[in-house]
Coordinates of C-alpha atoms in Angstrom, one line a residue:
M1 CA 28.1 55.7 -9.6
Q2 CA 30.1 57.5 -6.8
W3 CA 28.5 60.7 -5.0
N4 CA 31.4 63.0 -4.3
I5 CA 31.7 66.9 -3.1
A6 CA 32.4 68.3 -6.9
T7 CA 29.3 66.3 -8.3
S8 CA 27.1 67.9 -5.4
M9 CA 28.3 71.3 -6.2
A10 CA 27.4 70.9 -9.8
L11 CA 23.9 70.2 -9.2
N12 CA 21.3 72.9 -9.4
E13 CA 18.7 73.6 -7.1
G14 CA 15.8 71.5 -9.2
N15 CA 18.2 68.6 -9.3
I16 CA 18.6 68.7 -5.4
L17 CA 14.8 68.9 -5.1
T18 CA 14.2 65.6 -7.2
I19 CA 17.0 64.0 -5.6
F20 CA 15.5 64.7 -2.1
F21 CA 12.0 63.5 -3.0
A22 CA 13.5 60.3 -4.7
L23 CA 15.5 59.6 -1.3
M24 CA 12.4 60.1 0.7
G25 CA 10.4 57.7 -1.3
G26 CA 13.1 55.1 -1.0
C27 CA 13.3 55.4 2.7
M28 CA 9.6 54.8 2.9
L29 CA 9.8 51.8 0.6
L30 CA 12.3 50.2 2.9
S31 CA 10.2 50.9 5.9
A32 CA 7.2 49.5 4.2
V33 CA 9.2 46.3 3.3
Y34 CA 11.1 46.0 6.9
V35 CA 7.5 45.9 8.3
L36 CA 6.1 43.4 6.0
V37 CA 9.2 41.1 6.8
K38 CA 8.8 41.2 10.4
T39 CA 5.0 40.6 10.5
V40 CA 5.6 37.2 8.4
R41 CA 8.4 36.3 10.5
G42 CA 6.3 36.7 13.6
A43 CA 3.3 35.1 12.2
G44 CA 5.6 31.9 11.1
A45 CA 7.0 32.1 14.7
R46 CA 3.6 31.9 16.1
A47 CA 2.6 29.2 14.0
K48 CA 5.6 27.0 14.9
Q49 CA 4.8 27.9 18.5
A50 CA 1.0 26.7 18.1
P51 CA 0.7 23.8 20.5
S52 CA -0.3 20.4 19.1
L53 CA -3.8 19.2 19.8
N54 CA -3.8 16.7 22.6
R55 CA -7.4 15.3 24.1
K56 CA -7.9 12.5 26.2
D57 CA -11.6 11.9 27.3
A58 CA -14.5 9.5 27.0
E59 CA -14.6 10.1 23.1
W60 CA -11.0 10.9 22.0
D61 CA -7.5 9.7 22.5
I62 CA -5.2 12.4 20.8
R63 CA -1.7 13.0 21.6
D64 CA 0.5 15.6 20.0
G65 CA -2.2 15.7 16.8
V66 CA -1.8 11.7 16.6
L67 CA -5.4 9.9 17.0
D68 CA -4.8 7.0 18.8
Q69 CA -8.2 5.9 19.2
Y70 CA -11.9 6.9 18.9
K71 CA -13.8 5.9 21.8
G72 CA -17.2 7.6 21.5
E73 CA -20.5 5.9 20.3
Q74 CA -21.7 8.5 17.7
S75 CA -22.9 7.4 14.3
D76 CA -21.3 10.5 12.3
V77 CA -18.3 11.6 13.4
H78 CA -16.1 14.8 12.6
V79 CA -12.5 14.2 13.8
P80 CA -11.2 17.5 15.6
E81 CA -9.3 20.1 13.7
G82 CA -5.7 19.8 14.6
V83 CA -5.5 15.9 14.1
T84 CA -2.6 15.2 11.4
R85 CA -2.2 11.4 11.8
V86 CA -4.7 8.6 12.4
R87 CA -3.1 5.4 13.8
M88 CA -3.5 1.8 13.0
S89 CA -6.9 0.5 14.4
A90 CA -7.7 4.1 15.7
F91 CA -11.3 3.2 14.7
K92 CA -11.0 -0.7 15.6
E93 CA -14.5 -2.1 15.8
C94 CA -16.4 1.2 16.1
R95 CA -20.1 1.7 15.4
V96 CA -19.4 4.7 13.3
R97 CA -21.5 5.1 9.9
S98 CA -19.7 8.2 8.5
V99 CA -16.3 10.0 9.3
V100 CA -15.4 13.4 8.2
M101 CA -11.5 13.9 8.5
P102 CA -10.0 17.1 9.4
S103 CA -8.3 19.6 7.0
T104 CA -5.0 19.0 9.1
L105 CA -5.0 15.4 8.4
R106 CA -1.6 14.6 6.6
E107 CA -1.0 10.5 7.4
M108 CA -3.4 7.7 8.2
S109 CA -1.8 4.2 9.1
A110 CA -2.9 0.7 7.3
W111 CA -5.9 -0.7 9.0
A112 CA -6.9 2.5 10.8
F113 CA -10.5 1.3 10.1
N114 CA -10.5 -1.9 11.3
D115 CA -13.7 -4.1 11.5
C116 CA -16.1 -1.4 11.4
A117 CA -19.3 -3.4 10.6
N118 CA -21.6 -0.2 10.1
L119 CA -19.2 2.2 8.2
R120 CA -20.6 3.3 5.1
E121 CA -18.7 6.8 4.1
V122 CA -15.7 8.5 4.7
T123 CA -14.6 12.2 3.6
F124 CA -10.9 13.1 3.1
A125 CA -10.0 16.8 2.9
D126 CA -8.4 18.2 -0.3
T127 CA -4.9 18.1 1.7
F128 CA -4.8 14.4 2.4
C129 CA -2.7 12.1 0.0
W130 CA -3.8 8.2 -0.3
N131 CA -1.1 6.2 0.2
E132 CA -1.6 3.1 -2.2
S133 CA 0.6 0.6 -0.4
D134 CA -1.8 0.7 2.8
H135 CA -5.0 -1.0 3.5
Y136 CA -6.7 1.7 5.2
F137 CA -10.0 -0.4 5.4
N138 CA -10.2 -3.8 6.8
E139 CA -13.4 -5.7 7.0
C140 CA -15.6 -2.9 6.6
D141 CA -18.1 -4.9 4.6
K142 CA -20.7 -1.8 4.1
L143 CA -18.3 0.9 3.0
S144 CA -19.6 2.3 -0.3
A145 CA -18.8 5.9 -0.6
I146 CA -15.1 7.7 -0.3
T147 CA -15.0 11.6 -0.8
Y148 CA -11.4 12.2 -2.1
R149 CA -9.8 15.4 -3.6
G150 CA -13.3 16.9 -3.6
Q151 CA -15.0 14.0 -5.5
R152 CA -17.5 11.5 -4.1
C153 CA -16.9 8.1 -5.2
T154 CA -19.2 5.2 -4.9
D155 CA -17.4 2.8 -7.4
F156 CA -13.8 3.7 -7.8
V157 CA -11.5 5.9 -6.4
V158 CA -9.0 7.2 -8.9
E159 CA -6.5 9.9 -8.6
N160 CA -3.8 10.6 -11.7
D161 CA -4.8 7.5 -13.9
V162 CA -3.9 5.4 -11.0
L163 CA -7.0 3.2 -9.6
L164 CA -6.7 3.3 -5.8
L165 CA -9.6 1.7 -4.4
C166 CA -12.7 -0.5 -5.3
L167 CA -16.2 0.0 -3.6
L168 CA -18.2 -1.9 -5.9
R169 CA -20.0 -5.1 -4.8
K170 CA -21.1 -7.2 -7.8
E171 CA -20.2 -10.4 -9.5
R172 CA -18.6 -9.2 -12.2
I173 CA -16.6 -6.1 -12.4
E174 CA -14.4 -4.0 -14.7
T175 CA -11.8 -1.1 -14.1
P176 CA -12.7 2.1 -15.4
S177 CA -11.4 3.4 -18.6
G178 CA -8.4 5.8 -18.7
V179 CA -6.6 4.2 -15.7
R180 CA -3.0 3.3 -16.4
R181 CA -1.9 1.7 -13.5
I182 CA -3.6 -0.2 -10.6
G183 CA -2.6 0.9 -7.1
G184 CA -1.2 -1.4 -4.5
R185 CA -4.3 -1.9 -2.7
L186 CA -7.2 -1.8 -4.9
F187 CA -9.7 -4.0 -2.3
Q188 CA -10.5 -3.6 1.0
Y189 CA -8.9 -6.5 2.8
G190 CA -11.3 -9.0 3.8
C191 CA -14.1 -7.2 2.4
G192 CA -16.1 -10.7 2.3
Y193 CA -17.5 -10.3 -1.1
D194 CA -17.0 -13.0 -3.6
Y195 CA -16.3 -12.1 -7.1
A196 CA -16.8 -14.1 -10.3
Q197 CA -14.7 -12.1 -12.3
I198 CA -12.5 -9.0 -12.4
R199 CA -11.5 -7.4 -15.8
V200 CA -8.8 -5.1 -16.0
S201 CA -9.5 -2.5 -18.7
E202 CA -7.5 -2.0 -21.7
G203 CA -4.8 0.5 -21.3
V204 CA -3.8 -0.5 -18.0
T205 CA 0.1 -1.0 -18.1
E206 CA 0.8 -1.8 -14.8
I207 CA -0.4 -3.7 -11.5
G208 CA 1.2 -2.9 -8.7
E209 CA 2.5 -5.0 -5.5
G210 CA -0.5 -6.5 -3.7
A211 CA -3.2 -5.0 -5.8
L212 CA -5.5 -7.6 -5.6
R213 CA -4.6 -8.8 -2.5
G214 CA -7.1 -11.0 -0.3
A215 CA -9.6 -10.5 -3.1
A216 CA -12.2 -13.3 -3.1
V217 CA -12.2 -13.9 -7.0
R218 CA -12.1 -16.6 -9.2
K219 CA -11.3 -15.2 -12.3
I220 CA -9.0 -12.3 -13.6
V221 CA -9.0 -11.2 -17.1
L222 CA -5.7 -8.9 -18.1
P223 CA -5.4 -6.6 -20.7
S224 CA -2.9 -6.8 -23.7
T225 CA -1.5 -3.3 -22.8
L226 CA 0.0 -5.1 -19.2
Q227 CA 3.7 -4.4 -19.3
T228 CA 4.4 -4.8 -15.6
L229 CA 2.8 -7.0 -12.9
A230 CA 4.0 -7.3 -9.5
E231 CA 4.8 -10.5 -8.1
S232 CA 2.5 -10.5 -5.3
A233 CA -0.4 -8.8 -7.1
F234 CA -2.8 -11.9 -6.6
A235 CA -1.4 -12.9 -3.1
Y236 CA -4.0 -14.7 -1.0
C237 CA -6.5 -14.7 -3.4
H238 CA -7.7 -18.1 -2.4
G239 CA -10.6 -18.6 -4.7
L240 CA -8.5 -17.8 -7.8
T241 CA -8.7 -20.6 -10.1
W242 CA -8.4 -19.1 -13.7
V243 CA -6.1 -16.1 -15.2
E244 CA -6.5 -14.6 -18.8
L245 CA -4.1 -12.7 -20.3
A246 CA -5.1 -11.3 -23.9
G247 CA -2.9 -12.3 -26.4
A248 CA -0.9 -14.5 -24.2
G249 CA -3.4 -17.4 -23.3
E250 CA -5.3 -18.8 -20.3
Y251 CA -3.7 -20.0 -17.2
E252 CA -5.7 -22.6 -14.8
N253 CA -3.0 -24.1 -12.8
M254 CA -0.1 -21.5 -12.3
L255 CA 0.5 -18.4 -13.6
I256 CA 3.9 -18.2 -15.1
L257 CA 5.3 -15.0 -17.1
G258 CA 8.3 -15.5 -18.5
D259 CA 10.6 -17.3 -16.3
V260 CA 8.7 -16.4 -13.3
L261 CA 6.1 -18.5 -11.4
I262 CA 3.6 -15.4 -10.2
A263 CA 1.0 -17.5 -8.7
A264 CA 0.0 -21.0 -7.9
L265 CA -3.9 -21.2 -8.6
C266 CA -6.5 -23.5 -7.1
N267 CA -6.4 -27.0 -8.2
D268 CA -6.5 -30.5 -6.9
G269 CA -3.3 -29.7 -4.5
V270 CA -0.5 -31.2 -6.7
Y271 CA 1.7 -29.0 -8.2
V272 CA 4.7 -29.7 -10.8
V273 CA 6.5 -26.4 -11.8
P274 CA 7.5 -26.7 -15.2
N275 CA 11.2 -26.6 -16.5
G276 CA 12.3 -23.3 -17.4
V277 CA 11.1 -21.5 -14.4
R278 CA 13.9 -19.7 -12.7
R279 CA 12.1 -17.9 -9.9
I280 CA 9.3 -18.6 -7.6
G281 CA 7.6 -15.1 -6.9
N282 CA 6.8 -13.4 -3.8
D283 CA 3.8 -14.9 -2.1
A284 CA 3.5 -17.3 -5.2
F285 CA 1.5 -20.1 -3.3
S286 CA -0.5 -18.1 -1.4
S287 CA -3.4 -18.0 -3.7
A288 CA -3.4 -21.9 -3.6
R289 CA -6.0 -23.6 -1.4
I290 CA -3.3 -23.6 1.1
R291 CA -4.7 -26.7 3.1
A292 CA -5.2 -28.5 0.1
V293 CA -1.9 -28.4 -1.0
R294 CA -0.4 -32.0 -1.0
S295 CA 3.0 -31.7 -3.1
I296 CA 5.1 -29.6 -5.0
E297 CA 7.8 -30.5 -7.5
L298 CA 10.2 -28.0 -8.4
P299 CA 12.4 -27.8 -11.7
D300 CA 16.3 -28.2 -11.8
T301 CA 16.3 -24.6 -13.7
L302 CA 15.1 -22.8 -10.2
E303 CA 17.5 -20.3 -9.1
S304 CA 15.6 -18.0 -6.5
I305 CA 12.7 -18.0 -4.0
G306 CA 10.7 -15.0 -3.1
T307 CA 9.5 -13.7 0.2
G308 CA 6.8 -15.6 1.6
A309 CA 6.8 -18.3 -1.4
F310 CA 5.8 -21.3 0.4
A311 CA 4.4 -19.8 3.7
F312 CA 1.7 -21.7 5.6
L313 CA 1.8 -24.9 3.2
P314 CA 1.2 -28.1 4.6
V315 CA 3.4 -30.4 2.3
S316 CA 5.4 -33.0 4.1
R317 CA 8.3 -32.7 2.1
L318 CA 9.9 -30.2 -0.4
R319 CA 13.4 -30.6 -2.1
I320 CA 14.8 -27.2 -3.0
P321 CA 17.2 -27.7 -6.4
D322 CA 20.8 -27.3 -6.4
R323 CA 20.9 -24.3 -8.5
V324 CA 18.8 -22.0 -6.1
R325 CA 21.2 -19.4 -4.9
E326 CA 18.7 -17.1 -3.0
I327 CA 15.8 -17.7 -0.9
E328 CA 14.1 -14.6 0.7
W329 CA 12.5 -13.4 4.1
G330 CA 10.1 -15.8 5.5
A331 CA 10.0 -18.4 2.1
F332 CA 8.8 -21.3 4.7
M333 CA 7.0 -19.4 7.2
Y334 CA 5.0 -21.3 9.7
W335 CA 6.5 -24.9 8.6
N336 CA 5.9 -27.2 11.6
E337 CA 8.3 -30.1 13.3
Q338 CA 6.5 -32.8 10.9
Q339 CA 7.7 -31.0 7.8
T340 CA 10.9 -31.7 5.9
L341 CA 13.1 -29.3 3.7
E342 CA 15.9 -30.8 1.6
L343 CA 18.4 -27.7 0.8
P344 CA 21.6 -27.4 -0.9
S345 CA 24.6 -27.6 1.7
R346 CA 25.2 -23.9 1.0
F347 CA 22.6 -22.6 3.1
R348 CA 23.9 -24.3 5.9
E349 CA 26.0 -21.2 6.9
S350 CA 22.9 -19.0 6.5
A351 CA 20.7 -20.9 8.6
N352 CA 21.1 -18.3 11.2
D353 CA 22.0 -15.2 9.3
R354 CA 20.0 -12.1 8.9
S355 CA 18.7 -13.3 5.5
G356 CA 15.6 -14.6 7.4
W357 CA 14.7 -17.3 5.1
R358 CA 14.2 -19.6 8.3
K359 CA 11.9 -17.0 9.7
E360 CA 9.2 -18.4 11.7
C361 CA 10.0 -21.9 10.2
K362 CA 10.5 -25.0 12.5
A363 CA 10.5 -27.4 9.8
K364 CA 13.5 -30.2 9.9
I365 CA 16.2 -29.1 7.6
V366 CA 18.1 -31.9 5.5
Y367 CA 21.3 -30.6 3.7
Y368 CA 22.6 -32.4 0.4

């Protein structure tokens, strides 16, 4: 609509008053909106300009909101508001018994609580998001309660059908019903408890990377509903001697699913990998009783070797079959000068490239 002189002359007095008051109301509304927008912008600017928390004294070392170290002697600790991140080993070897995290916390590094022998309880604000791939608690043997998302947990920490952490200390445990996935770090690393059996409940369809990593467990029972099992799910479970998969049988020497060797279990130290296996999975031999491994024989069907697959093993000699085309990072870490690897000649050119298969490996290499 266009306003012009002819239209204005045609308006009667009532119409003029109506329009006048309408215009006045519109102006007042615009003024109110202007003030509101200015206020919000000002508050946002002040928030952006708010200084990060910095504190360095006998108790705390905090820089730009990042907690580097707690140095105090208190048993019950409240981390100051303003801390947004907790670094690795920030609570290393502390005497703390309980810790309450601030509402500002957004991130916590792996092993933030490292070797805290007295730690029993940690409380997180609802704003904190658990990263399932990180071991937050290392060698915290007495940890028995976690408050997360407003719920105090004394057995398992669960979020959105994902099992994040087990706090139980008893010989036999079973994961809770209703869980669909086992997260990447179910057990505290080095918690020191020896489990006779861990039974994964029916309904679980996925077990994540490193889920039971480092757990001292002798037998694991897997459900018939399992669809995905990460290669390193059982890495460094040194006491593992038996795995049972519902509907697929029992394994007491090696866990092989399809054509992948998932884990070499504890036995007398001699392993003959059967024909048909095409891949040695990540950390596959880490669950063996490493120092007791005497010999390994690999099949001609083998095509790839995963990260850290043979790390730390003391075998004197290992022949890699000719069909192998891929050897991943650190597959032979910590092999020494008294050990020998026989490799297809194609790997001669990649001995010093970025593939990293010789990372931390000092073994004698013989190419054929």
